[in-house]
Coordinates of C-alpha atoms in Angstrom, one line a residue:
M1264 CA -43.8 37.0 43.0
S1265 CA -40.6 35.0 43.4
A1266 CA -37.7 35.7 41.0
P1267 CA -36.4 32.9 38.8
F1268 CA -33.1 31.4 39.9
S1269 CA -30.7 28.6 38.9
L1270 CA -29.0 25.9 41.0
R1271 CA -25.8 24.1 40.1
I1272 CA -25.5 20.6 41.6
F1273 CA -22.0 19.1 41.6
V1274 CA -22.0 15.3 42.2
A1275 CA -18.7 15.2 44.0
D1276 CA -18.0 11.4 43.9
G1277 CA -19.9 10.5 40.7
D1278 CA -22.8 8.9 42.7
P1279 CA -26.1 10.7 42.3
D1280 CA -27.1 9.4 45.7
G1281 CA -23.8 10.4 47.3
L1282 CA -22.4 13.8 48.2
R1283 CA -23.9 16.7 46.2
I1284 CA -22.7 20.3 46.5
V1285 CA -25.3 22.8 45.6
D1286 CA -24.7 26.5 44.7
K1287 CA -27.4 29.1 43.9
S1288 CA -27.0 31.9 41.5
N1289 CA -26.0 35.3 43.1
W1290 CA -25.6 33.8 46.6
I1291 CA -22.7 33.6 48.9
G1292 CA -23.9 30.3 50.4
K1293 CA -23.7 26.7 49.4
A1294 CA -25.3 23.4 50.5
L1295 CA -23.8 20.0 51.1
V1296 CA -26.3 17.1 50.7
F1297 CA -25.3 13.6 51.7
P1298 CA -26.5 10.3 53.2
R1299 CA -25.6 9.5 56.8
A1300 CA -23.5 6.5 55.7
L1301 CA -21.0 8.9 54.0
L1302 CA -20.3 11.1 57.0
P1303 CA -17.0 9.4 57.8
Q1304 CA -15.8 10.4 54.4
V1305 CA -17.6 13.7 54.0
K1306 CA -16.5 15.1 57.4
A1307 CA -13.0 15.8 55.9
R1308 CA -14.6 18.4 53.5
P1309 CA -13.4 21.9 54.3
E1310 CA -17.0 23.2 54.2
L1311 CA -17.8 21.3 57.4
A1312 CA -14.9 23.0 59.2
Q1313 CA -16.9 26.2 58.8
T1314 CA -19.7 27.8 60.8
G1315 CA -23.1 26.8 59.5
V1316 CA -26.6 25.5 60.0
Y1317 CA -27.7 22.0 59.1
L1318 CA -30.8 19.7 58.8
L1319 CA -31.1 16.1 59.6
L1320 CA -33.9 14.1 58.0
G1321 CA -35.1 10.5 58.4
P1322 CA -38.0 8.3 59.0
R1323 CA -40.2 8.7 62.1
P1324 CA -39.7 6.0 64.6
D1325 CA -43.4 5.6 65.2
G1326 CA -44.6 5.2 61.6
E1327 CA -44.6 6.5 58.1
G1328 CA -43.2 9.8 57.0
D1329 CA -40.1 11.8 57.9
M1330 CA -39.0 13.9 60.8
L1331 CA -36.5 16.7 61.0
Y1332 CA -33.8 18.1 63.3
V1333 CA -32.4 21.6 62.8
G1334 CA -29.0 22.5 64.3
E1335 CA -26.1 24.9 64.1
G1336 CA -22.4 24.4 64.6
D1337 CA -19.3 26.5 64.9
P1338 CA -18.0 24.5 63.1
I1339 CA -20.5 22.0 61.8
R1340 CA -18.3 18.9 61.8
P1341 CA -18.3 18.1 65.6
R1342 CA -22.1 18.5 65.8
L1343 CA -22.6 16.1 62.9
E1344 CA -20.2 13.6 64.5
S1345 CA -22.1 13.8 67.7
H1346 CA -25.4 13.2 66.0
Y1347 CA -23.8 10.3 64.0
A1348 CA -23.2 8.6 67.4
Q1349 CA -26.3 9.6 69.3
K1350 CA -29.2 10.2 67.0
D1351 CA -30.6 7.1 65.3
F1352 CA -33.5 8.5 63.2
W1353 CA -31.6 10.4 60.5
T1354 CA -30.6 9.0 57.1
R1355 CA -29.5 12.2 55.3
A1356 CA -28.1 15.6 56.1
I1357 CA -28.0 19.0 54.5
G1358 CA -25.4 21.5 55.7
F1359 CA -25.4 25.2 54.7
T1360 CA -22.4 27.3 54.9
T1361 CA -20.7 29.9 52.7
T1362 CA -18.4 29.8 49.6
T1363 CA -15.7 31.7 51.5
A1364 CA -14.9 30.8 55.2
G1365 CA -15.6 33.4 57.8
Q1366 CA -18.8 34.9 56.3
L1367 CA -21.0 33.4 59.0
N1368 CA -20.4 33.6 62.8
K1369 CA -22.0 31.9 65.8
A1370 CA -24.7 34.5 66.2
H1371 CA -25.6 34.3 62.5
V1372 CA -26.2 30.6 62.6
Q1373 CA -28.0 30.7 65.9
F1374 CA -30.4 33.2 64.2
L1375 CA -30.8 30.9 61.2
E1376 CA -31.5 27.9 63.5
S1377 CA -34.1 29.8 65.5
R1378 CA -35.9 31.0 62.4
L1379 CA -35.9 27.6 60.7
I1380 CA -37.3 25.9 63.8
A1381 CA -40.0 28.6 64.2
L1382 CA -41.0 28.2 60.5
A1383 CA -41.2 24.4 60.7
R1384 CA -43.4 24.6 63.8
A1385 CA -45.7 27.2 62.1
A1386 CA -46.0 25.1 58.9
K1387 CA -46.7 21.9 60.9
R1388 CA -45.8 19.8 57.9
M1389 CA -43.1 17.5 59.5
P1390 CA -42.5 16.5 63.1
L1391 CA -39.4 18.1 64.7
D1392 CA -36.9 16.3 66.8
N1393 CA -35.9 19.6 68.4
A1394 CA -37.2 19.7 72.0
N1395 CA -37.0 23.5 72.4
Q1396 CA -37.4 26.7 70.5
P1397 CA -34.0 28.5 70.8
A1398 CA -34.1 32.2 71.4
E1399 CA -32.9 34.5 68.6
P1400 CA -29.5 36.0 69.4
S1401 CA -29.0 39.8 69.5
L1402 CA -28.0 40.9 66.0
S1403 CA -27.4 44.4 64.6
E1404 CA -30.0 45.7 62.2
A1405 CA -27.6 45.1 59.3
D1406 CA -26.7 41.6 60.3
R1407 CA -30.3 40.7 60.8
A1408 CA -31.2 41.9 57.4
D1409 CA -28.3 40.0 55.8
M1410 CA -29.4 36.8 57.6
E1411 CA -33.0 37.2 56.4
V1412 CA -31.6 37.3 52.9
F1413 CA -29.5 34.3 53.5
L1414 CA -32.5 32.5 55.0
G1415 CA -34.6 33.4 52.0
H1416 CA -32.1 31.8 49.6
M1417 CA -32.1 28.6 51.8
L1418 CA -35.9 28.4 51.8
G1419 CA -35.9 28.8 48.0
M1420 CA -33.5 26.0 47.6
L1421 CA -34.9 23.4 50.0
P1422 CA -38.0 22.4 48.0
V1423 CA -35.8 21.7 45.0
L1424 CA -33.8 19.5 47.3
G1425 CA -37.0 17.7 48.4
V1426 CA -37.5 19.4 51.7
H1427 CA -40.9 21.0 52.2
A1428 CA -41.0 21.2 56.0
F1429 CA -40.8 25.1 56.1
E1430 CA -43.4 25.9 53.4
Q1431 CA -46.7 27.4 54.5
A1432 CA -49.7 27.5 52.2
P1433 CA -50.2 30.7 50.2
K1434 CA -52.9 32.9 51.7
V1435 CA -54.9 33.1 48.5
P1436 CA -54.8 31.1 45.3
A1437 CA -52.0 32.4 43.1
A1438 CA -52.6 33.3 39.4
K1439 CA -51.1 30.0 38.4
A1440 CA -53.1 28.0 40.9
G1441 CA -56.4 26.3 40.0
P1442 CA -59.9 27.5 40.8
V1443 CA -61.3 27.2 44.3
L1444 CA -62.9 23.8 44.7
T1445 CA -65.3 22.3 47.2
C1446 CA -65.5 18.9 48.8
K1447 CA -68.7 18.1 50.7
G1448 CA -70.5 15.2 52.3
K1449 CA -71.3 13.5 55.6
G1450 CA -72.4 16.9 56.9
V1451 CA -69.1 18.7 56.3
Q1452 CA -67.8 21.1 53.6
A1453 CA -64.2 22.1 52.7
T1454 CA -62.7 24.4 50.1
G1455 CA -59.3 24.2 48.6
Y1456 CA -57.3 24.6 45.4
E1457 CA -54.3 23.1 43.6
A1458 CA -51.0 25.0 44.0
S1459 CA -47.3 24.3 43.2
Q1460 CA -46.8 23.0 46.7
G1461 CA -49.6 20.5 46.6
F1462 CA -53.3 20.7 47.4
V1463 CA -54.3 23.5 49.8
V1464 CA -57.3 23.1 52.1
R1465 CA -58.3 26.6 53.3
A1466 CA -58.7 27.7 56.9
G1467 CA -62.3 27.3 58.2
S1468 CA -62.9 24.1 56.2
Q1469 CA -64.6 21.2 57.9
A1470 CA -63.7 17.6 58.3
V1471 CA -65.6 14.7 59.9
V1472 CA -65.1 13.5 63.4
A1473 CA -65.9 9.9 62.8
V1474 CA -63.9 8.0 60.2
T1475 CA -64.6 4.8 58.3
N1476 CA -63.2 1.4 58.9
A1477 CA -61.4 1.7 55.6
F1478 CA -59.8 4.9 56.8
N1479 CA -58.5 3.1 59.9
Q1480 CA -56.6 0.7 57.7
M1481 CA -54.8 3.6 55.9
T1482 CA -51.7 3.9 58.1
G1483 CA -50.4 7.1 56.5
A1484 CA -53.8 8.9 56.6
C1485 CA -54.4 7.9 60.2
E1486 CA -51.0 9.2 61.3
L1487 CA -51.5 12.5 59.3
R1488 CA -54.9 13.0 60.9
A1489 CA -53.4 12.4 64.4
D1490 CA -50.7 14.9 63.7
L1491 CA -53.2 17.5 62.5
L1492 CA -55.2 17.1 65.7
K1493 CA -52.1 17.1 67.9
N1494 CA -50.7 20.2 66.2
G1495 CA -54.0 22.1 66.3
V1496 CA -54.5 22.3 62.6
L1497 CA -57.7 20.4 63.2
V1498 CA -59.9 21.2 66.2
E1499 CA -63.3 19.8 67.2
E1500 CA -66.0 22.4 67.1
G1501 CA -69.8 21.9 67.0
G1502 CA -69.6 18.2 66.2
V1503 CA -67.2 18.6 63.3
L1504 CA -63.5 19.2 62.9
R1505 CA -62.4 22.6 61.7
F1506 CA -59.1 23.6 59.9
T1507 CA -57.5 26.5 61.9
Q1508 CA -55.1 27.4 59.1
D1509 CA -54.5 26.8 55.4
Y1510 CA -52.8 23.4 55.1
V1511 CA -50.9 21.9 52.2
F1512 CA -51.6 18.2 51.4
S1513 CA -49.4 16.2 49.1
A1514 CA -52.4 15.5 46.7
P1515 CA -56.1 16.1 46.3
S1516 CA -56.9 12.6 47.5
A1517 CA -54.9 13.0 50.7
A1518 CA -57.0 16.2 51.4
S1519 CA -60.4 14.6 50.7
D1520 CA -59.4 11.5 52.7
I1521 CA -59.0 13.7 55.8
V1522 CA -62.1 15.8 55.1
L1523 CA -64.5 12.9 54.5
G1524 CA -62.7 10.4 56.8
G1525 CA -62.5 7.6 54.3
S1526 CA -60.7 6.3 51.2
T1527 CA -61.5 8.8 48.4
N1528 CA -60.6 9.9 44.9
G1529 CA -59.6 13.5 45.2
R1530 CA -60.0 14.1 41.5
T1531 CA -63.7 13.4 41.7
S1532 CA -64.3 14.5 45.3
W1533 CA -63.3 18.1 44.7
K1534 CA -65.6 20.2 42.4
D1535 CA -65.8 23.7 41.2
A1536 CA -68.8 26.1 41.5
N1537 CA -70.3 24.6 38.4
G1538 CA -70.2 21.0 39.7
R1539 CA -67.2 20.0 37.5
T1540 CA -64.9 17.6 39.2
L1541 CA -61.1 18.2 39.3
K1542 CA -60.7 15.4 36.9
E1543 CA -63.1 17.0 34.4
I1544 CA -61.3 20.4 34.8
Q1545 CA -57.9 18.8 34.2
M1546 CA -59.1 16.8 31.2
A1547 CA -60.6 20.0 29.7
E1548 CA -57.3 21.9 30.3
A1549 CA -55.5 19.1 28.5
G1550 CA -57.8 19.4 25.6
Q1551 CA -59.4 16.0 26.1

């Protein structure tokens, strides 16, 4: 079970959409979050003169949704300046460094970069602009343990900052998650449950091969389905598609759209063992 923690967000220029500096309780690190347009001003910050790791996020050039680039710099500033000139897709950046200069070195941030890219590729929730998987540097046992702790703090903060690219579905429904639900029709059956990350469809669930004309008009759903097929989350097997891993969708309807290959209402498509729809379960829990 994750331990509770607090974040302090300092809005450095008074603009909630501008530069934000984020600290986490009992952690040596800090994050700088800012839009691309502010880099000419933000690059003078002393934090960007330090060694660190950073994320670039922005819309995909081929359609809806975001994509991600993970990088490291020793220091960060020249790398961000290079991306400002050469990478078009990104609209915001998150840089991670430490509260006191010198606590991270080149090998440390290379390790963090490698682990973040590997986690994003395993989660398959957002396309990566990184072409290669960098090798992990050689670290001492103590340094590696320290960087795993540093990484854990980063991964705890990122969902609060709106970045879910590194999250994998929990292996089993947590105590706070809802009951296991089933979505069936058109010769397929899938199981899933609600969790804090979204709606989780479980490995082994099925989805239809043929989709409806209405589905083909749903740009976001079509692109997500294409990504799931490309990434191997969905594979064709015996005339149906099968989920090779647990996968987190943004909402129950997003999940049932993929399973049934059409425009669906997830609150009525997903049902428990007694036949109650998710909508009925939620209404009962709300006392209605």
